XYZ file of N, CA and C in Angstrom:
795
model
N 0.830 -1.198 0.000
C 0.000 0.000 0.000
C 0.872 1.259 0.000
N 1.936 1.220 0.801
C 2.822 2.384 0.879
C 3.450 2.674 -0.480
N 3.798 1.598 -1.194
C 4.391 1.767 -2.518
C 3.410 2.427 -3.476
N 2.146 2.017 -3.419
C 1.118 2.584 -4.288
C 0.916 4.062 -3.987
N 0.867 4.388 -2.687
C 0.682 5.789 -2.283
C 1.824 6.654 -2.806
N 3.052 6.134 -2.696
C 4.207 6.889 -3.167
C 4.148 7.098 -4.677
N 3.711 6.057 -5.408
C 3.653 6.182 -6.867
C 2.596 7.191 -7.284
N 1.447 7.164 -6.610
C 0.398 8.139 -6.914
C 0.883 9.551 -6.610
N 1.581 9.702 -5.486
C 2.106 11.014 -5.105
C 3.107 11.516 -6.136
N 3.954 10.587 -6.623
C 4.942 10.966 -7.624
C 4.273 11.392 -8.919
N 3.258 10.642 -9.318
C 2.532 10.990 -10.535
C 1.823 12.326 -10.382
N 1.244 12.520 -9.223
C 0.513 13.767 -8.978
C 1.445 14.969 -9.026
N 2.652 14.803 -8.490
C 3.595 15.918 -8.470
C 4.074 16.280 -9.871
N 4.047 15.307 -10.773
C 4.487 15.556 -12.143
C 3.319 15.784 -13.098
N 2.106 15.748 -12.560
C 0.939 15.892 -13.414
C 0.129 17.109 -13.045
N -0.901 17.328 -13.828
C -1.765 18.473 -13.600
C -2.965 18.119 -12.745
N -3.416 16.853 -12.865
C -4.630 16.504 -12.146
C -4.736 14.997 -11.994
N -5.202 14.552 -10.844
C -5.523 13.147 -10.626
C -7.025 13.047 -10.503
N -7.634 12.297 -11.375
C -9.083 12.158 -11.344
C -9.500 10.806 -11.864
N -10.686 10.746 -12.432
C -11.201 9.502 -12.977
C -11.549 9.690 -14.442
N -11.296 8.646 -15.219
C -11.675 8.610 -16.621
C -12.456 7.327 -16.844
N -13.764 7.447 -17.098
C -14.649 6.289 -17.263
C -14.549 5.364 -16.060
N -14.486 5.970 -14.872
C -14.461 5.177 -13.657
C -13.104 4.654 -13.269
N -12.070 5.000 -14.043
C -10.718 4.523 -13.765
C -9.838 5.695 -13.350
N -9.106 5.583 -12.250
C -8.194 6.659 -11.853
C -7.220 6.981 -12.980
N -6.986 8.260 -13.230
C -6.104 8.663 -14.316
C -5.454 9.983 -13.968
N -4.376 10.285 -14.680
C -3.661 11.537 -14.453
C -3.345 12.178 -15.793
N -3.406 13.481 -15.831
C -3.006 14.241 -17.009
C -1.587 14.727 -16.770
N -0.628 14.212 -17.528
C 0.775 14.535 -17.285
C 1.079 15.974 -17.679
N 2.062 16.560 -16.970
C 2.372 17.975 -17.134
C 3.129 18.249 -18.434
N 4.071 17.354 -18.779
C 4.955 17.651 -19.903
C 4.265 17.527 -21.261
N 3.575 16.416 -21.483
C 3.003 16.185 -22.811
C 1.482 16.121 -22.813
N 0.887 16.440 -21.673
C -0.573 16.447 -21.557
C -1.193 15.104 -21.977
N -0.519 14.038 -21.614
C -1.015 12.694 -21.929
C -1.820 12.160 -20.746
N -2.960 11.581 -21.049
C -3.771 10.962 -20.000
C -3.214 9.571 -19.719
N -2.794 9.347 -18.495
C -2.199 8.073 -18.113
C -3.100 7.359 -17.116
N -3.500 6.154 -17.488
C -4.379 5.373 -16.615
C -3.611 4.873 -15.395
N -4.304 4.867 -14.261
C -3.731 4.333 -13.026
C -4.386 3.002 -12.647
N -4.966 2.362 -13.650
C -5.668 1.101 -13.377
C -4.733 0.052 -12.784
N -3.464 0.089 -13.208
C -2.521 -0.924 -12.726
C -2.258 -0.804 -11.226
N -2.679 0.291 -10.615
C -2.496 0.461 -9.175
C -3.702 -0.041 -8.373
N -4.758 -0.414 -9.075
C -5.942 -0.937 -8.394
C -5.703 -2.375 -7.938
N -6.460 -2.840 -6.941
C -6.324 -4.239 -6.505
C -6.644 -5.231 -7.618
N -7.605 -4.886 -8.487
C -7.986 -5.751 -9.605
C -8.223 -4.894 -10.844
N -8.059 -5.477 -12.042
C -8.322 -4.716 -13.266
C -9.817 -4.490 -13.454
N -10.159 -3.509 -14.287
C -11.565 -3.216 -14.557
C -12.245 -4.332 -15.334
N -11.490 -4.973 -16.229
C -12.043 -6.068 -17.021
C -10.908 -6.997 -17.429
N -11.273 -8.168 -17.935
C -10.270 -9.138 -18.386
C -9.804 -8.755 -19.782
N -8.493 -8.612 -19.931
C -7.889 -8.415 -21.244
C -6.920 -9.573 -21.452
N -7.334 -10.551 -22.204
C -6.521 -11.757 -22.336
C -6.833 -12.439 -23.658
N -5.801 -12.790 -24.414
C -5.954 -13.568 -25.642
C -5.364 -14.949 -25.385
N -6.228 -15.920 -25.184
C -5.814 -17.272 -24.823
C -5.838 -18.163 -26.062
N -4.832 -18.999 -26.205
C -4.813 -20.022 -27.250
C -4.831 -21.389 -26.578
N -5.857 -22.185 -26.865
C -5.977 -23.508 -26.254
C -5.563 -24.575 -27.262
N -5.217 -25.754 -26.741
C -4.662 -26.813 -27.584
C -5.676 -27.871 -27.987
N -6.813 -27.931 -27.315
C -7.820 -28.940 -27.619
C -9.207 -28.309 -27.634
N -10.123 -28.966 -28.321
C -11.499 -28.467 -28.347
C -12.136 -28.558 -26.968
N -11.746 -29.565 -26.180
C -12.295 -29.688 -24.830
C -11.861 -28.518 -23.956
N -10.634 -28.066 -24.129
C -10.171 -26.899 -23.372
C -10.953 -25.657 -23.766
N -11.290 -25.532 -25.057
C -12.102 -24.394 -25.488
C -13.485 -24.457 -24.850
N -14.046 -25.664 -24.779
C -15.349 -25.849 -24.130
C -15.273 -25.438 -22.663
N -14.279 -25.951 -21.965
C -14.154 -25.677 -20.527
C -13.915 -24.191 -20.259
N -13.017 -23.585 -21.019
C -12.673 -22.177 -20.793
C -13.857 -21.273 -21.132
N -14.537 -21.581 -22.237
C -15.678 -20.754 -22.638
C -16.803 -20.837 -21.620
N -17.103 -22.042 -21.157
C -18.179 -22.193 -20.173
C -17.850 -21.490 -18.853
N -16.568 -21.405 -18.536
C -16.164 -20.759 -17.287
C -16.308 -19.239 -17.362
N -15.985 -18.643 -18.510
C -15.908 -17.183 -18.592
C -17.010 -16.537 -19.434
N -17.886 -17.304 -20.041
C -18.902 -16.711 -20.920
C -19.831 -15.786 -20.136
N -20.276 -14.748 -20.802
C -21.212 -13.777 -20.235
C -22.261 -13.467 -21.305
N -23.235 -12.675 -20.969
C -24.241 -12.278 -21.951
C -23.564 -11.556 -23.114
N -23.803 -12.019 -24.325
C -23.187 -11.414 -25.498
C -21.975 -12.151 -26.015
N -21.443 -13.096 -25.249
C -20.302 -13.883 -25.721
C -20.650 -14.553 -27.050
N -19.720 -14.502 -28.003
C -19.956 -15.060 -29.336
C -18.761 -15.893 -29.776
N -19.040 -16.877 -30.636
C -17.993 -17.749 -31.162
C -17.996 -17.651 -32.681
N -16.820 -17.394 -33.264
C -16.668 -17.275 -34.708
C -15.890 -18.478 -35.235
N -16.418 -19.104 -36.295
C -15.850 -20.337 -36.840
C -15.429 -20.097 -38.289
N -14.147 -20.267 -38.574
C -13.611 -19.976 -39.905
C -13.074 -21.246 -40.544
N -13.755 -21.738 -41.588
C -13.354 -22.974 -42.253
C -11.994 -22.836 -42.920
N -11.713 -21.686 -43.531
C -10.459 -21.515 -44.269
C -9.239 -21.698 -43.375
N -9.292 -21.160 -42.177
C -8.151 -21.260 -41.260
C -8.320 -22.381 -40.241
N -9.489 -23.049 -40.262
C -9.821 -24.104 -39.291
C -9.738 -23.572 -37.863
N -10.078 -22.304 -37.711
C -9.966 -21.651 -36.410
C -11.334 -21.374 -35.805
N -11.411 -21.553 -34.496
C -12.612 -21.219 -33.732
C -12.186 -20.236 -32.647
N -12.861 -19.089 -32.591
C -12.481 -18.068 -31.608
C -13.696 -17.636 -30.796
N -13.554 -17.736 -29.483
C -14.567 -17.206 -28.579
C -14.195 -15.779 -28.206
N -15.152 -14.858 -28.350
C -14.964 -13.479 -27.899
C -15.940 -13.263 -26.752
N -15.396 -13.191 -25.570
C -16.243 -13.165 -24.378
C -16.977 -11.837 -24.227
N -16.261 -10.735 -24.336
C -16.892 -9.424 -24.175
C -17.259 -8.849 -25.540
N -18.055 -9.636 -26.294
C -18.517 -9.165 -27.600
C -19.761 -8.297 -27.411
N -20.123 -7.565 -28.438
C -21.266 -6.655 -28.361
C -22.552 -7.432 -28.076
N -23.186 -7.147 -26.957
C -24.411 -7.858 -26.593
C -25.571 -7.452 -27.487
N -25.582 -6.191 -27.923
C -26.608 -5.687 -28.831
C -26.089 -4.385 -29.438
N -26.802 -3.812 -30.427
C -26.292 -2.595 -31.085
C -26.078 -1.420 -30.145
N -26.767 -1.405 -29.032
C -26.625 -0.297 -28.081
C -25.627 -0.602 -26.965
N -25.045 -1.793 -26.996
C -24.123 -2.183 -25.918
C -22.802 -2.658 -26.509
N -22.056 -1.711 -27.082
C -20.755 -2.044 -27.663
C -19.748 -2.368 -26.569
N -18.900 -3.357 -26.864
C -17.852 -3.727 -25.904
C -16.531 -3.916 -26.640
N -15.470 -4.076 -25.864
C -14.133 -4.013 -26.433
C -13.696 -5.287 -27.148
N -14.174 -6.430 -26.733
C -13.791 -7.678 -27.394
C -12.329 -8.030 -27.228
N -11.766 -7.729 -26.064
C -10.344 -8.017 -25.868
C -10.093 -9.169 -24.902
N -11.126 -9.975 -24.644
C -10.935 -11.237 -23.927
C -11.374 -12.348 -24.872
N -10.398 -13.121 -25.364
C -10.685 -14.129 -26.383
C -10.022 -15.459 -26.044
N -10.562 -16.509 -26.645
C -9.948 -17.838 -26.579
C -10.006 -18.430 -27.976
N -8.865 -18.883 -28.469
C -8.765 -19.336 -29.855
C -8.291 -20.784 -29.918
N -8.898 -21.535 -30.844
C -8.502 -22.934 -31.061
C -8.430 -23.195 -32.558
N -7.309 -23.736 -33.016
C -7.145 -24.130 -34.411
C -7.050 -25.647 -34.485
N -7.927 -26.254 -35.283
C -7.959 -27.719 -35.385
C -6.628 -28.223 -35.951
N -5.898 -29.041 -35.214
C -4.597 -29.509 -35.694
C -4.736 -30.767 -36.549
N -4.069 -30.784 -37.692
C -4.100 -31.973 -38.542
C -3.349 -33.126 -37.869
N -3.811 -34.339 -38.133
C -3.114 -35.514 -37.617
C -1.831 -35.736 -38.421
N -0.907 -36.509 -37.871
C 0.351 -36.798 -38.567
C 0.097 -37.544 -39.871
N -0.835 -38.502 -39.835
C -1.122 -39.273 -41.049
C -1.734 -38.389 -42.130
N -2.614 -37.477 -41.738
C -3.214 -36.576 -42.724
C -2.146 -35.693 -43.361
N -1.244 -35.188 -42.551
C -0.171 -34.344 -43.085
C 0.751 -35.143 -43.998
N 0.970 -36.415 -43.664
C 1.830 -37.251 -44.499
C 1.220 -37.458 -45.882
N -0.069 -37.795 -45.927
C -0.714 -38.091 -47.209
C -1.002 -36.829 -48.021
N -1.404 -35.758 -47.385
C -1.638 -34.522 -48.138
C -0.318 -33.875 -48.551
N 0.725 -34.127 -47.777
C 2.026 -33.559 -48.103
C 2.622 -34.120 -49.380
N 2.297 -35.376 -49.705
C 2.806 -36.022 -50.915
C 1.761 -36.093 -52.022
N 0.589 -35.543 -51.777
C -0.492 -35.610 -52.758
C -0.074 -34.978 -54.085
N -0.245 -35.725 -55.176
C 0.065 -35.289 -56.546
C 1.557 -35.039 -56.767
N 2.393 -35.568 -55.891
C 3.844 -35.393 -56.027
C 4.445 -36.620 -56.705
N 5.066 -36.414 -57.858
C 5.670 -37.523 -58.590
C 6.843 -38.097 -57.806
N 6.908 -39.436 -57.761
C 7.968 -40.137 -57.036
C 8.540 -41.239 -57.916
N 9.793 -41.546 -57.688
C 10.357 -42.718 -58.349
C 9.687 -43.960 -57.780
N 9.841 -45.086 -58.453
C 9.191 -46.304 -57.966
C 9.694 -46.686 -56.577
N 10.961 -46.384 -56.285
C 11.518 -46.691 -54.968
C 10.915 -45.769 -53.919
N 10.850 -44.480 -54.221
C 10.262 -43.516 -53.282
C 8.800 -43.841 -53.017
N 8.079 -44.195 -54.081
C 6.667 -44.532 -53.925
C 6.505 -45.772 -53.054
N 7.319 -46.778 -53.316
C 7.243 -48.016 -52.534
C 7.548 -47.756 -51.065
N 8.558 -46.943 -50.797
C 8.917 -46.635 -49.411
C 7.817 -45.836 -48.715
N 7.189 -44.917 -49.445
C 6.108 -44.132 -48.850
C 4.939 -45.033 -48.468
N 4.525 -45.903 -49.383
C 3.414 -46.815 -49.089
C 3.777 -47.736 -47.934
N 5.007 -48.228 -47.926
C 5.445 -49.122 -46.846
C 5.385 -48.413 -45.494
N 5.806 -47.159 -45.447
C 5.814 -46.405 -44.189
C 4.414 -46.026 -43.717
N 3.463 -46.004 -44.645
C 2.112 -45.551 -44.303
C 1.052 -46.605 -44.593
N 1.463 -47.859 -44.652
C 0.538 -48.941 -44.986
C -0.572 -49.074 -43.945
N -0.317 -48.626 -42.717
C -1.332 -48.714 -41.657
C -2.548 -47.842 -41.942
N -2.429 -46.926 -42.900
C -3.552 -46.039 -43.222
C -4.505 -46.644 -44.249
N -4.126 -47.759 -44.848
C -4.993 -48.399 -45.838
C -6.173 -49.034 -45.120
N -7.381 -48.700 -45.565
C -8.591 -49.189 -44.908
C -8.695 -50.704 -45.022
N -9.248 -51.309 -43.999
C -9.376 -52.769 -43.973
C -10.514 -53.267 -44.849
N -11.442 -52.380 -45.218
C -12.580 -52.767 -46.046
C -12.697 -51.840 -47.253
N -13.202 -52.411 -48.353
C -13.495 -51.618 -49.542
C -12.414 -51.607 -50.598
N -11.207 -52.064 -50.281
C -10.122 -52.065 -51.248
C -10.143 -53.334 -52.093
N -9.664 -53.219 -53.337
C -9.612 -54.388 -54.222
C -8.495 -55.336 -53.806
N -7.523 -54.814 -53.072
C -6.473 -55.659 -52.496
C -6.339 -55.299 -51.024
N -5.910 -56.241 -50.221
C -5.718 -55.983 -48.794
C -4.435 -55.191 -48.571
N -4.278 -54.691 -47.363
C -3.055 -53.977 -47.034
C -1.829 -54.858 -47.176
N -1.965 -56.126 -46.809
C -0.850 -57.076 -46.935
C -0.483 -57.284 -48.393
N -1.518 -57.423 -49.244
C -1.264 -57.605 -50.677
C -0.640 -56.355 -51.284
N -1.124 -55.193 -50.881
C -0.566 -53.943 -51.400
C 0.894 -53.796 -51.005
N 1.214 -54.158 -49.774
C 2.603 -54.075 -49.317
C 3.493 -54.985 -50.147
N 3.016 -56.194 -50.440
C 3.793 -57.124 -51.267
C 3.998 -56.554 -52.669
N 2.978 -55.882 -53.193
C 3.085 -55.289 -54.528
C 4.144 -54.193 -54.574
N 4.117 -53.292 -53.601
C 5.064 -52.171 -53.641
C 6.487 -52.634 -53.351
N 6.628 -53.690 -52.561
C 7.970 -54.213 -52.306
C 8.580 -54.780 -53.581
N 7.720 -55.252 -54.488
C 8.206 -55.736 -55.776
C 8.861 -54.615 -56.567
N 8.352 -53.409 -56.411
C 8.933 -52.273 -57.121
C 10.343 -51.973 -56.628
N 10.620 -52.251 -55.364
C 11.980 -52.068 -54.864
C 12.922 -53.079 -55.509
N 12.398 -54.274 -55.778
C 13.220 -55.321 -56.393
C 13.456 -55.060 -57.874
N 12.577 -54.270 -58.495
C 12.696 -54.011 -59.936
C 13.238 -52.608 -60.211
N 14.010 -52.070 -59.281
C 14.471 -50.688 -59.439
C 15.411 -50.512 -60.630
N 16.049 -51.619 -61.090
C 16.943 -51.525 -62.243
C 16.283 -52.040 -63.518
N 14.996 -52.329 -63.428
C 14.277 -52.850 -64.588
C 13.841 -51.717 -65.508
N 13.522 -52.080 -66.732
C 13.021 -51.122 -67.708
C 11.544 -51.411 -67.952
N 10.718 -50.452 -67.641
C 9.273 -50.661 -67.777
C 8.834 -50.349 -69.205
N 7.938 -51.200 -69.710
C 7.518 -51.112 -71.102
C 6.085 -50.626 -71.279
N 5.167 -51.212 -70.516
C 3.758 -50.898 -70.742
C 2.948 -51.146 -69.480
N 1.703 -50.649 -69.512
C 0.771 -50.835 -68.404
C -0.576 -51.272 -68.973
N -1.160 -52.268 -68.349
C -2.467 -52.766 -68.776
C -3.439 -52.718 -67.604
N -4.611 -52.151 -67.843
C -5.649 -52.107 -66.810
C -6.429 -53.416 -66.838
N -6.563 -54.034 -65.686
C -7.236 -55.321 -65.577
C -8.648 -55.142 -65.034
N -9.474 -56.162 -65.260
C -10.874 -56.082 -64.851
C -11.057 -56.130 -63.337
N -10.064 -56.591 -62.620
C -10.189 -56.692 -61.161
C -9.861 -55.383 -60.441
N -9.633 -54.308 -61.215
C -9.357 -53.013 -60.604
C -7.886 -52.746 -60.359
N -7.018 -53.569 -60.914
C -5.580 -53.361 -60.762
C -4.961 -53.020 -62.113
N -3.713 -52.570 -62.071
C -2.938 -52.272 -63.271
C -1.731 -53.197 -63.298
N -1.451 -53.763 -64.468
C -0.320 -54.672 -64.629
C 0.809 -53.934 -65.339
N 1.969 -53.882 -64.690
C 3.138 -53.195 -65.230
C 4.109 -54.235 -65.783
N 4.381 -54.158 -67.082
C 5.322 -55.084 -67.709
C 6.712 -54.458 -67.747
N 7.729 -55.256 -67.408
C 9.096 -54.745 -67.372
C 10.055 -55.795 -67.899
N 11.222 -55.339 -68.311
C 12.301 -56.235 -68.721
C 13.472 -56.046 -67.777
N 14.225 -57.134 -67.606
C 15.347 -57.115 -66.671
C 16.455 -57.980 -67.230
N 17.699 -57.507 -67.147
C 18.821 -58.258 -67.703
C 19.010 -59.599 -67.018
N 18.766 -59.659 -65.717
C 18.983 -60.901 -64.977
C 17.831 -61.880 -65.145
N 16.618 -61.411 -64.878
C 15.464 -62.313 -64.896
C 14.792 -62.391 -66.253
N 15.107 -61.454 -67.126
C 14.473 -61.435 -68.433
C 13.229 -60.576 -68.477
N 12.595 -60.362 -67.327
C 11.409 -59.507 -67.290
C 10.271 -60.142 -66.528
N 9.168 -59.458 -66.504
C 8.005 -59.968 -65.789
C 6.939 -58.896 -65.664
N 6.026 -59.124 -64.745
C 4.929 -58.182 -64.515
C 4.709 -57.997 -63.017
N 4.269 -56.816 -62.669
C 3.876 -56.551 -61.289
C 2.617 -55.690 -61.317
N 1.898 -55.654 -60.215
C 0.592 -54.990 -60.217
C 0.498 -53.915 -59.135
N -0.450 -53.023 -59.366
C -0.872 -52.041 -58.376
C -2.368 -51.799 -58.566
N -3.097 -51.513 -57.507
C -4.510 -51.156 -57.675
C -4.640 -49.777 -58.323
N -5.742 -49.581 -59.061
C -5.977 -48.269 -59.673
C -6.250 -47.206 -58.621
N -6.840 -47.617 -57.514
C -7.076 -46.696 -56.412
C -7.069 -47.459 -55.100
N -6.794 -46.756 -54.039
C -6.836 -47.345 -52.703
C -7.730 -46.479 -51.826
N -8.302 -47.100 -50.818
C -9.144 -46.391 -49.860
C -8.379 -46.279 -48.554
N -8.259 -45.066 -48.069
C -7.514 -44.795 -46.843
C -8.474 -44.518 -45.697
N -8.047 -44.842 -44.508
C -8.762 -44.464 -43.300
C -7.922 -43.461 -42.533
N -8.316 -42.191 -42.578
C -7.492 -41.123 -42.002
C -8.289 -40.264 -41.030
N -7.603 -39.770 -40.025
C -8.147 -38.742 -39.144
C -7.685 -37.381 -39.671
N -8.580 -36.567 -40.188
C -8.142 -35.235 -40.628
C -7.527 -34.421 -39.491
N -8.123 -34.542 -38.291
C -7.642 -33.791 -37.135
C -7.117 -34.737 -36.058
N -6.153 -34.277 -35.330
C -5.560 -35.057 -34.245
C -6.629 -35.470 -33.236
N -6.695 -36.769 -32.960
C -7.675 -37.340 -32.024
C -9.122 -37.164 -32.486
N -9.319 -36.900 -33.781
C -10.669 -36.742 -34.312
C -11.212 -38.029 -34.896
N -12.345 -37.919 -35.574
C -12.979 -39.075 -36.202
C -12.188 -39.518 -37.425
N -12.329 -40.821 -37.742
C -11.721 -41.373 -38.951
C -12.659 -41.174 -40.135
N -12.075 -40.926 -41.299
C -12.826 -40.791 -42.548
C -12.179 -41.674 -43.607
N -13.007 -42.192 -44.503
C -12.479 -42.903 -45.655
C -12.300 -41.917 -46.800
N -11.165 -41.987 -47.445
C -10.876 -41.119 -48.582
C -10.139 -41.932 -49.636
N -10.534 -41.751 -50.889
C -9.918 -42.502 -51.979
C -8.676 -41.785 -52.501
N -7.722 -42.608 -52.942
C -6.509 -42.090 -53.572
C -6.301 -42.849 -54.879
N -6.315 -42.140 -56.003
C -6.088 -42.765 -57.305
C -4.594 -42.864 -57.572
N -4.172 -44.038 -58.023
C -2.762 -44.247 -58.357
C -2.523 -43.785 -59.792
N -1.546 -42.927 -59.984
C -1.191 -42.426 -61.306
C 0.230 -42.876 -61.647
N 0.531 -42.908 -62.940
C 1.861 -43.363 -63.364
C 2.274 -42.646 -64.646
N 3.561 -42.707 -64.917
C 4.117 -42.221 -66.181
C 5.353 -43.052 -66.492
N 5.455 -43.510 -67.722
C 6.634 -44.251 -68.167
C 7.343 -43.423 -69.233
N 8.610 -43.134 -68.990
C 9.407 -42.372 -69.948
C 10.815 -42.944 -69.987
N 11.231 -43.345 -71.176
C 12.565 -43.930 -71.374
C 12.786 -45.119 -70.443
N 11.744 -45.897 -70.225
C 11.860 -47.099 -69.404
C 11.770 -46.862 -67.914
N 11.733 -45.593 -67.511
C 11.650 -45.268 -66.085
C 10.191 -45.064 -65.678
N 9.841 -45.614 -64.541
C 8.472 -45.540 -64.039
C 8.376 -44.484 -62.939
N 7.461 -43.561 -63.119
C 7.166 -42.554 -62.101
C 5.757 -42.788 -61.585
N 5.593 -42.725 -60.275
C 4.296 -43.000 -59.653
C 3.898 -41.869 -58.712
N 2.610 -41.667 -58.572
C 2.078 -40.743 -57.568
C 0.622 -41.106 -57.307
N 0.013 -40.395 -56.413
C -1.403 -40.619 -56.114
C -2.105 -39.270 -56.020
N -3.418 -39.307 -56.207
C -4.233 -38.097 -56.105
C -5.388 -38.365 -55.148
N -5.423 -37.647 -54.050
C -6.527 -37.772 -53.104
C -7.795 -37.184 -53.721
N -8.913 -37.867 -53.521
C -10.179 -37.436 -54.099
C -10.938 -36.563 -53.097
N -11.081 -35.303 -53.436
C -11.850 -34.334 -52.642
C -11.447 -34.282 -51.159
N -10.175 -34.091 -50.863
C -9.785 -33.989 -49.447
C -10.405 -32.782 -48.754
N -10.713 -31.722 -49.537
C -11.305 -30.529 -48.939
C -12.698 -30.808 -48.377
N -13.424 -31.741 -48.994
C -14.750 -32.087 -48.476
C -14.643 -32.840 -47.153
N -13.608 -33.661 -47.037
C -13.371 -34.374 -45.781
C -13.055 -33.379 -44.668
N -12.205 -32.407 -44.971
C -11.855 -31.383 -43.985
C -13.088 -30.586 -43.578
N -13.904 -30.219 -44.547
C -15.109 -29.441 -44.244
C -16.041 -30.211 -43.319
N -16.234 -31.496 -43.613
C -17.116 -32.304 -42.771
C -16.535 -32.470 -41.370
N -15.225 -32.695 -41.290
C -14.585 -32.861 -39.984
C -14.668 -31.572 -39.168
N -14.495 -30.430 -39.831
C -14.588 -29.140 -39.135
C -16.012 -28.899 -38.646
N -16.997 -29.201 -39.503
C -18.395 -29.033 -39.099
C -18.752 -29.947 -37.929
N -18.182 -31.146 -37.922
C -18.404 -32.062 -36.797
C -17.841 -31.473 -35.508
N -16.672 -30.854 -35.603
C -16.075 -30.191 -34.441
C -16.975 -29.067 -33.936
N -17.521 -28.286 -34.853
C -18.396 -27.171 -34.470
C -19.666 -27.683 -33.806
N -20.240 -28.754 -34.344
C -21.456 -29.317 -33.746
C -21.184 -29.806 -32.329
N -20.004 -30.364 -32.116
C -19.635 -30.802 -30.765
C -19.521 -29.608 -29.818
N -18.950 -28.516 -30.309
C -18.844 -27.305 -29.489
C -20.230 -26.752 -29.160
N -21.110 -26.727 -30.153
C -22.464 -26.214 -29.927
C -23.208 -27.044 -28.888
N -22.975 -28.355 -28.914
C -23.665 -29.244 -27.974
C -23.176 -29.063 -26.548
N -21.943 -28.582 -26.411
C -21.338 -28.496 -25.082
C -21.150 -27.072 -24.572
N -21.501 -26.089 -25.390
C -21.413 -24.687 -24.957
C -22.785 -24.050 -25.159
N -23.662 -24.139 -24.184
C -25.008 -23.570 -24.339
C -25.014 -22.051 -24.181
N -26.077 -21.452 -24.702
C -26.354 -20.017 -24.500
C -25.264 -19.109 -25.057
N -24.644 -19.539 -26.132
C -23.643 -18.715 -26.815
C -23.944 -18.745 -28.310
N -23.892 -17.590 -28.961
C -24.153 -17.510 -30.401
C -22.919 -17.930 -31.194
N -23.155 -18.739 -32.244
C -22.093 -19.174 -33.152
C -22.277 -18.481 -34.502
N -21.149 -18.057 -35.096
C -21.182 -17.411 -36.401
C -20.123 -18.033 -37.303
N -20.442 -18.140 -38.598
C -19.457 -18.599 -39.571
C -18.692 -17.384 -40.086
N -17.389 -17.384 -39.908
C -16.583 -16.259 -40.360
C -15.478 -15.941 -39.381
N -14.815 -14.824 -39.609
C -13.739 -14.393 -38.720
C -13.771 -12.883 -38.579
N -13.010 -12.395 -37.653
C -12.912 -10.956 -37.436
C -11.643 -10.436 -38.082
N -11.798 -9.514 -39.014
C -10.628 -8.964 -39.704
C -9.828 -8.092 -38.750
């Protein structure tokens, strides 16, 4: 208390007046006529000024329910996958507020989603493609594929064995696979297969729901060299659905708060 009294006295001696501004102690300084708030000398601040970033949707639920007041609003932005609670938002057109107490959550992508979207439409050598599939074979869905995960793994491992082979042609088969014909100095040549598409089971968001998404296998043969890649089918629709599911969960667990689609510029 003594320290506060001394600071106020010092400010007063260097200022023109100690009074109140909108209910907050303030001083008009002598040198530059600047109004300086003395709110920091009060036992508590006039209002909460805090920009919080939470790591999980459950934390956003808990924090919002703890601090929400009349007029609290939540803005949901699909483009940035961000959800922001503004606690002291305008309750109505006649009750403007500062909006400087917020809590923000951005849906984090899962490691598997980042792995598959990171290589989406990226041309790879047959060895690189085989290694990628081998490292991520756990993402192949157990149902709906023309070949099992075990069969697919055996197929891609064949490409590692044929890394010095010269590929000649590709034939699409009725069973949904493609047959790659190659020649080899040692073995004389042969054929190996890959499915035209695979179905993946991925979590778009960390600890979120699983979704099935198709990936079409693409290829190019030039001068005997085989290049492979895949194209995910409509990954943006999967993200949109996963984000909307997150929002519905928030709505179910945060009552009496308005939700809006969009962001604050």
